[in-house]
Coordinates of C-alpha atoms and ligand atoms in Angstrom, one line a residue:
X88 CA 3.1 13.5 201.0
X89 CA 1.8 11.7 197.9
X90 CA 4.1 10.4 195.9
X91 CA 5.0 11.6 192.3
X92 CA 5.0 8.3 190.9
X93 CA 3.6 5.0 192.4
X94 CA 3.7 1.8 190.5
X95 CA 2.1 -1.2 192.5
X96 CA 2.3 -5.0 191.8
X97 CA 2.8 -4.4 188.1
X98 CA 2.8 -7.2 185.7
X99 CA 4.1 -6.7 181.9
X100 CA 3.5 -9.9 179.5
X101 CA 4.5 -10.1 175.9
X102 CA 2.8 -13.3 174.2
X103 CA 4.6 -15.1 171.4
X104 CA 3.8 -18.1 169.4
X105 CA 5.5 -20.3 172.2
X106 CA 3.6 -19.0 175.4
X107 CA 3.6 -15.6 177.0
X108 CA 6.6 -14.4 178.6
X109 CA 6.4 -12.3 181.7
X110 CA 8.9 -9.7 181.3
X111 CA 8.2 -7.5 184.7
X112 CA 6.4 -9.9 187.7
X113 CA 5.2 -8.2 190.9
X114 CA 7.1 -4.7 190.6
X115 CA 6.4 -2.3 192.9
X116 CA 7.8 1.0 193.8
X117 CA 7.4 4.7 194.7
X118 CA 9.1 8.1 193.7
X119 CA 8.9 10.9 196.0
X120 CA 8.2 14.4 195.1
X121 CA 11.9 15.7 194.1
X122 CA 14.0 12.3 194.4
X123 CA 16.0 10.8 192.2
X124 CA 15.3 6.9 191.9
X125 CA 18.3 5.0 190.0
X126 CA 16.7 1.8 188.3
X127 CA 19.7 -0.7 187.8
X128 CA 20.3 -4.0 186.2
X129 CA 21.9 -6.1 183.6
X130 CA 21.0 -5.7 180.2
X131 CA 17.7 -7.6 180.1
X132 CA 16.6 -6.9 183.5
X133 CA 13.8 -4.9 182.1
X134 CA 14.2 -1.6 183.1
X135 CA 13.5 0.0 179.6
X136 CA 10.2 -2.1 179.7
X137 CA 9.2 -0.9 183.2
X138 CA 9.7 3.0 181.9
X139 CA 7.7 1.7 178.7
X140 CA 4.9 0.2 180.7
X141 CA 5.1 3.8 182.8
X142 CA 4.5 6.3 179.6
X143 CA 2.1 3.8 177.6
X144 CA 4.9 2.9 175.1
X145 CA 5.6 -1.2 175.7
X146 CA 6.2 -2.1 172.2
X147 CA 3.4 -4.2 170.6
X148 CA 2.4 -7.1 171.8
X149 CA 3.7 -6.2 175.2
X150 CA 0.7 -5.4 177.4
X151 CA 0.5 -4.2 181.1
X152 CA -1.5 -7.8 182.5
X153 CA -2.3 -6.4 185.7
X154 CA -1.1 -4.0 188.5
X155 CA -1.3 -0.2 188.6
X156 CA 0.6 3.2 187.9
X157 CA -0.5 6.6 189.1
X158 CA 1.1 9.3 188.4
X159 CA 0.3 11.9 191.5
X160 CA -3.6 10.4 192.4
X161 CA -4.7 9.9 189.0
X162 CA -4.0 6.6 187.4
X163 CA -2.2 6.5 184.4
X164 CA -2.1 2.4 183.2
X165 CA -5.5 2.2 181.8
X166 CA -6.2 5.8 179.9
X167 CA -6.8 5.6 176.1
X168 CA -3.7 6.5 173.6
X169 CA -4.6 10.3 173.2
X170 CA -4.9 11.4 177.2
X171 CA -1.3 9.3 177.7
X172 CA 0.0 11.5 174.8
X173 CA -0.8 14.5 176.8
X174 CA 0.5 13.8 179.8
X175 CA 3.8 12.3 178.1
X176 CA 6.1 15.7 177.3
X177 CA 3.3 17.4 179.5
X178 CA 4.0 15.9 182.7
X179 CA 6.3 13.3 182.5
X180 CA 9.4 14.1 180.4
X181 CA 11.3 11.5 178.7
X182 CA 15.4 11.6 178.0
X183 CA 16.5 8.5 175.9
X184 CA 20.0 6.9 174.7
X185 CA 19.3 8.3 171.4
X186 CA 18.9 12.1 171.8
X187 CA 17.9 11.9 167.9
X188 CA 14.8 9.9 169.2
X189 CA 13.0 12.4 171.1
X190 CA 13.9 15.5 168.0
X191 CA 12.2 15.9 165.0
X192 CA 15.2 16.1 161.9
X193 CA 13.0 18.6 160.3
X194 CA 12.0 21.1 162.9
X195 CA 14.3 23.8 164.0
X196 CA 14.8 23.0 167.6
X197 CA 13.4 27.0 168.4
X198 CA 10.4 25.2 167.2
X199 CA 10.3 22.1 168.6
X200 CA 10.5 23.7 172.1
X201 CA 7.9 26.2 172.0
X202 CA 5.6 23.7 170.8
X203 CA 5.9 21.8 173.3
X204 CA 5.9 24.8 176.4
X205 CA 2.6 26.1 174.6
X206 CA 0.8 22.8 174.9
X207 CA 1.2 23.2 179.0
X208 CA 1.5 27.2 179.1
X209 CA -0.8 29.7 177.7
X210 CA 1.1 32.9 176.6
X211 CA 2.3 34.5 173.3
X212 CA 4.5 33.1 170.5
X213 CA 7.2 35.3 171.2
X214 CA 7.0 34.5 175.3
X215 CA 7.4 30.6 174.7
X216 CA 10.3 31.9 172.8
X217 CA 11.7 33.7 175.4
X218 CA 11.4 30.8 177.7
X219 CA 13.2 28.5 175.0
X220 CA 15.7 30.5 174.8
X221 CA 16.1 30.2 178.3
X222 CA 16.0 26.8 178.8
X223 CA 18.6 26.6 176.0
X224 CA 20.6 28.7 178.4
X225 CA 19.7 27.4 181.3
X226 CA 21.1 23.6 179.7
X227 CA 24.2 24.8 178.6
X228 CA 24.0 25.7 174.9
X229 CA 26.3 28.4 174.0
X230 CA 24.7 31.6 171.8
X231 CA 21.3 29.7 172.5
X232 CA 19.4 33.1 171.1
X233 CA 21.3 32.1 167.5
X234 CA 20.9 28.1 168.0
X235 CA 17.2 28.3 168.8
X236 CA 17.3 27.9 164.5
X237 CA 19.3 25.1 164.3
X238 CA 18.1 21.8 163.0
X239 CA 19.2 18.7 165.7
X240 CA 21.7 17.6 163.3
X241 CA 23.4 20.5 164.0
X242 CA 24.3 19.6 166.7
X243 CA 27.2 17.5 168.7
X244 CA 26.0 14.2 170.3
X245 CA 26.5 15.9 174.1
X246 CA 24.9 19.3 172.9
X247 CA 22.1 17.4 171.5
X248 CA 21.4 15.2 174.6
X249 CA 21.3 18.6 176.1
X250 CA 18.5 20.0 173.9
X251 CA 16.8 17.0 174.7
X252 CA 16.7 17.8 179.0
X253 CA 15.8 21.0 178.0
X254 CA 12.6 19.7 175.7
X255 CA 11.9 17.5 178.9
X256 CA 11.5 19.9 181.2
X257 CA 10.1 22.6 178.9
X258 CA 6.3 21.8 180.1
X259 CA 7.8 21.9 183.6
X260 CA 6.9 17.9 184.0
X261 CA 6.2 16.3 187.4
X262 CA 8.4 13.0 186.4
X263 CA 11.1 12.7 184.2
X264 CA 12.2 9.2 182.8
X265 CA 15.9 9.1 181.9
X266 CA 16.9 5.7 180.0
X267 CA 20.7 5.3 179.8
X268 CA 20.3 9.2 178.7
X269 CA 24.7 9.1 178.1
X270 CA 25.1 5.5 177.1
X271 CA 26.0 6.7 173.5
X272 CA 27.5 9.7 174.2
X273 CA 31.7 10.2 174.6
X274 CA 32.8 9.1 177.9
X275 CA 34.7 12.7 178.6
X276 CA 30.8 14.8 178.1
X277 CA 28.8 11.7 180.4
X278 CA 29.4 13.0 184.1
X279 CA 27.9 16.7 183.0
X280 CA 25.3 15.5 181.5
X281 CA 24.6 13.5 184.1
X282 CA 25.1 16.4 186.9
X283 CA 22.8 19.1 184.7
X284 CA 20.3 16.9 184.8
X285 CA 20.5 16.3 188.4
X286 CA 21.1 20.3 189.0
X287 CA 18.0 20.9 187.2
X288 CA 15.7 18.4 188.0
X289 CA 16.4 19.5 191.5
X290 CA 16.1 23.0 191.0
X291 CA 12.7 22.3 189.8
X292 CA 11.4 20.2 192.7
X293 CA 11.0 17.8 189.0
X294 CA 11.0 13.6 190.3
X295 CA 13.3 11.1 188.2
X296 CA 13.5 7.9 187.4
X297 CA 17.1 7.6 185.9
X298 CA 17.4 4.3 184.5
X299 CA 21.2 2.9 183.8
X300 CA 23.6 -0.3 183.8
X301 CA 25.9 1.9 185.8
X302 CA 25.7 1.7 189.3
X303 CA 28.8 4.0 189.7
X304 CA 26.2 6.7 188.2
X305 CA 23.7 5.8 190.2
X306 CA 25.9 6.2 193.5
X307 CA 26.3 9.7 192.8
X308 CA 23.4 10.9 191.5
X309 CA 20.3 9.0 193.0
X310 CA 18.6 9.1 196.3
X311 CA 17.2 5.7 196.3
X312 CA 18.1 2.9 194.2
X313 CA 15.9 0.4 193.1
X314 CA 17.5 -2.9 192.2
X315 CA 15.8 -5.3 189.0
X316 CA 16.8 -8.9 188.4
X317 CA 15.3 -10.8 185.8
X318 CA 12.2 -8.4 185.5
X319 CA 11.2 -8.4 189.4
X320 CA 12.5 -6.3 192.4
X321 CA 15.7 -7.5 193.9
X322 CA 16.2 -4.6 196.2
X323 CA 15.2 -1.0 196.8
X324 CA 16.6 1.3 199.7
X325 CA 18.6 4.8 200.2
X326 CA 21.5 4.7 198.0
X327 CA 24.3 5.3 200.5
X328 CA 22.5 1.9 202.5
X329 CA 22.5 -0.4 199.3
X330 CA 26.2 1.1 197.7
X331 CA 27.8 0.5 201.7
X332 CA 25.7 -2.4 202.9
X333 CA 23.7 -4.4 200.2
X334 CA 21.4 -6.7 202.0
X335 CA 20.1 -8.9 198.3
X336 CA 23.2 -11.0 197.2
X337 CA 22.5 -9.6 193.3
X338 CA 23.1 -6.2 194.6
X339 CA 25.9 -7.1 196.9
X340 CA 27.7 -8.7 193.3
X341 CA 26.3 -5.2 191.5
X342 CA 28.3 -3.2 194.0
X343 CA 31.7 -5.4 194.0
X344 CA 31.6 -3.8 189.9
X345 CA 31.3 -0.2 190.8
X346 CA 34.7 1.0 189.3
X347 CA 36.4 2.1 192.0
X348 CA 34.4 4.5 194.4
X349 CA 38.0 4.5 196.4
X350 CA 39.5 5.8 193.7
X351 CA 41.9 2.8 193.9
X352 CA 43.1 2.2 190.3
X353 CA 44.6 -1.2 191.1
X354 CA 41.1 -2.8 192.7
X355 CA 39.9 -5.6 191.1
X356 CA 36.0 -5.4 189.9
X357 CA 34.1 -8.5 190.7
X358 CA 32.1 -9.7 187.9
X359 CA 28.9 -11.9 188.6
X360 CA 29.1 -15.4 187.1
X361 CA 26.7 -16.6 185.0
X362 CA 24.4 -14.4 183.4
X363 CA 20.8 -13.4 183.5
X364 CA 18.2 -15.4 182.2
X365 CA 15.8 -15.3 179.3
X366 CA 12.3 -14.2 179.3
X367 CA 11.4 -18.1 178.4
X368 CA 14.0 -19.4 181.0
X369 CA 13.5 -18.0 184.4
X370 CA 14.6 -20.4 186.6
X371 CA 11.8 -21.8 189.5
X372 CA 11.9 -20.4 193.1
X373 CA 14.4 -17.0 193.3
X374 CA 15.3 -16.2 190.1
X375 CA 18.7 -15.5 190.6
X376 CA 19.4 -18.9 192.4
X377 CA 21.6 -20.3 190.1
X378 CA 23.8 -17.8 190.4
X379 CA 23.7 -17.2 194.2
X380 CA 26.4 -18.1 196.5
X381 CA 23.9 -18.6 199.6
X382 CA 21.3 -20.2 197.8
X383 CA 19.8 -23.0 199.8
X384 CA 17.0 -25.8 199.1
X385 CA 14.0 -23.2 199.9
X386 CA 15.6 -21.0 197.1
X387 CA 14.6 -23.5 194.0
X388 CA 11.4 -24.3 195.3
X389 CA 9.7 -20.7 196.3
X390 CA 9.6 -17.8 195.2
X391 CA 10.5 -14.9 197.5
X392 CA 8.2 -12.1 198.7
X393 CA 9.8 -8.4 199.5
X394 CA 11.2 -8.7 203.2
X395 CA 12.1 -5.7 205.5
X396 CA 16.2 -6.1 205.0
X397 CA 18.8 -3.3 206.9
X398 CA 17.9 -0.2 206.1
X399 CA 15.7 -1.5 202.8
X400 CA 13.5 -4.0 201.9
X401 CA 14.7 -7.2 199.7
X402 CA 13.3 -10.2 197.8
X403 CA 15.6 -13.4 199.2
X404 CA 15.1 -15.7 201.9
X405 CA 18.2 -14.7 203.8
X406 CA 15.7 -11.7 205.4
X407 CA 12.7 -14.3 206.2
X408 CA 14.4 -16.5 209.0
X409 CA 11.4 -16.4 210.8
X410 CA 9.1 -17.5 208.3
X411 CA 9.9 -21.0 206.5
X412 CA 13.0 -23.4 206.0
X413 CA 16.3 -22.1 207.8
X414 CA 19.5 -21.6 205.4
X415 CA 22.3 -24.1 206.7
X416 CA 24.3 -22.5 209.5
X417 CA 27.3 -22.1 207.1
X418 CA 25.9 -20.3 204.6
X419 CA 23.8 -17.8 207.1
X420 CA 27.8 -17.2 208.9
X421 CA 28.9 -16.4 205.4
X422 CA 25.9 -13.8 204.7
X423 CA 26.9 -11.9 208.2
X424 CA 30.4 -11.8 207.2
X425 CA 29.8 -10.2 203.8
X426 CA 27.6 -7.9 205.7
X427 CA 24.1 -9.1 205.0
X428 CA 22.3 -7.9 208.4
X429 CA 19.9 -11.5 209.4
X430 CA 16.8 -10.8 211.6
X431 CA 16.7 -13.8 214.0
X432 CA 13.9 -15.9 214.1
X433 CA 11.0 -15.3 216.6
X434 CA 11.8 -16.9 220.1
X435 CA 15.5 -16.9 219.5
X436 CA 16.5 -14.0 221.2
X437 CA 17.7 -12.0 218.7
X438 CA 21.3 -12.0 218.0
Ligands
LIG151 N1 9.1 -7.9 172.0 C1 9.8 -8.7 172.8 N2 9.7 -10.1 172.7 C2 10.4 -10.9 173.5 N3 11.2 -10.4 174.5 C3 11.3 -9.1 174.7 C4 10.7 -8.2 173.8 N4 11.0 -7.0 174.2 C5 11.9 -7.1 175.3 N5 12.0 -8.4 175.5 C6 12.9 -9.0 176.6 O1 12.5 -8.3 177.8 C7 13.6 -8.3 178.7 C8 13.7 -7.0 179.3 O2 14.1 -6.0 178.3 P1 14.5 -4.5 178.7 O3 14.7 -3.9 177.3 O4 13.5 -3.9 179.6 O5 15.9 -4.7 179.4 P2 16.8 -3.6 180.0 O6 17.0 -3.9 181.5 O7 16.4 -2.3 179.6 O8 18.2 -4.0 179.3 P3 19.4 -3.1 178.7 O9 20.3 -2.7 179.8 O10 20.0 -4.0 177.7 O11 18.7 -1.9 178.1 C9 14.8 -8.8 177.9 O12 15.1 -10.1 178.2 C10 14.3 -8.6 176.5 O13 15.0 -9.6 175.7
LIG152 S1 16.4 -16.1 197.9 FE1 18.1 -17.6 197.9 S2 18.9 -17.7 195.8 FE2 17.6 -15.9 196.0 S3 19.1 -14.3 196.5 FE3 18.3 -15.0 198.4 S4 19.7 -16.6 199.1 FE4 20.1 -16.2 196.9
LIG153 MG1 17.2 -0.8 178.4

């Protein structure tokens, strides 16, 4: 099956008065028809840029340098301003931190909603309506007849993230792109919203790409996880293979911080030391060397590719024993023990 959303080899550069900066470098991923896909990272990683680059919103002078997006077969990086508009709230729906930033303060939200199911649906005023009402209902908003004529403001922060996955999916979207969509909202409200947007998506056969910090949310809501560090892939697999067996040291630290998925109050969350780079200051070779615990001479000098790793596929030279220098003995024993699975070199035997 095709899938929803396929980005390949994509490249995002912003140029400043001191050089360009490369702010996504070789990314490439898919999104099934119907799956979730969790895009994690530290702040800075640039998963807000990569969903940017995907709906034709990178801010001014960031610019798509090369690479490609489709969405479904058609290809959606290079089509002038007023075709992205259309498929943006037309077949991909987007959910941001800000609910306030996808509504209109001066449009009831009745409004809002019905405009945008009548730009994908033809049918009568009072239908689209209907269906808003509906979808009102369908999201969680009590007396949603009576609150189709309320202006967003009228609304509680939780309530109004709400109205916003209903406006999402009111054009019945292929994709929808979720960025931090509970960051600001009170920690009691965040796991509902989190599961009603899973419910419905899923419901709806509706891919996501839910971008987050969080990689407790992404355990429990994604089917695949793909891992960003430093604006280029780190790893991507199955969630339930990267939370239990990380195979790209970055991720293996990312896990360590999940707050406890034992339920263990007392366990101690591993932090990561050091801290990503700047756009100006990505290190040479892997760019999260100086911060690696296996990194070896190979590391600083080259960059690496996307290896087959486990059960998914990383960027670090732990996974490429076969194809350049060999990591000292100690520091591939380590890597086994901490549950990175190493493909033996050719003519070894195979461990
Ligand atoms: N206009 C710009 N000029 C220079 N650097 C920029 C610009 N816009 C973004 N960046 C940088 O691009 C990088 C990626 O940013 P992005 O917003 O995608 O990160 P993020 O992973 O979404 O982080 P967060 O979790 O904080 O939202 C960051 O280092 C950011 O500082
Ligand atoms: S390539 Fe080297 S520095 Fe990068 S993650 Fe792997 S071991 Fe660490
Ligand atoms: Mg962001």
């Amino acid at each position: 099956m095709n899938p929803t959303l396929s980005v390949k080899n994509l490249r995002v550069e912003i140029p400043t008065r001191r050089g360009v900066l490369t702010a996504i470098d070789d990314l490439s991923f898919d999104i099934a028809p119907g799956e979730v896909l969790g895009v994690v990272g530290e702040s800075g990683a640039g998963k807000s840029i990569t969903g940017s680059a995907i709906i034709g919103l990178l801010d001014p002078p960031g610019r798509i340098a090369s690479g490609e997006i489709r969405l479904g077969k058609e290809r959606i990086d290079n089509l002038p301003p007023s075709a992205m508009r259309r498929i943006r709230g037309n077949r991909i729906g987007m959910i941001f931190q800000d609910p306030l930033t996808s509504l209109n303060p001066l449009y009831r939200i009745g409004e809002q909603l019905t405009e945008t199911i009548l730009t994908h649906e033809r049918m009568s005023a009072k239908a689209a309506w209907e269906k808003a009402e509906r979808l009102l209902i369908e999201v969680g908003i009590p007396a949603a007849g009576t609150r189709l004529s309320s202006y967003p403001h009228q609304f509680s922060g939780g309530m109004r993230q709400r109205v916003v996955i209903a406006l999402a999916l009111a054009a019945d979207p292929e994709l929808v792109i979720a960025d931090e969509p509970t960051t600001a909202l009170d920690v009691s409200v965040q796991a509902q919203i989190i599961s009603l947007l899973k419910r419905l998506c899923k419901d709806r056969g509706t891919s996501v790409m839910l971008i987050t910090h969080d990689m407790g949310v992404i355990a429990e809501t994604a089917d695949r996880v793909c891992v960003l560090y430093a604006g280029r892939l780190a790893e991507i697999g199955a969630v339930r293979d990267v939370v239990k067996h990380a195979q790209h040291p970055y991720s293996l630290g990312l896990m360590a911080a999940i707050p406890s998925l034992s339920g263990n109050p007392d366990e101690k969350l591993e932090q990561i030391p050091g801290s990503m780079p700047r756009l100006g200051a990505i290190p040479e070779g892997c760019a999260f060397n100086p911060r690696c615990t296996y990194a070896f001479e190979r590391c600083r000098m080259e960059r690496p590719a996307v290896y087959p790793a486990g059960a998914s596929r990383a960027s670090c030279f732990l996974h490429d024993l076969a194809g350049g220098q060999m990591p000292p003995t100690e520091t591939l024993r380590r890597a086994e023990a901490d549950g990175i699975l190493l493909t033996a070199p050719a003519g070894e035997g195979g461990r």
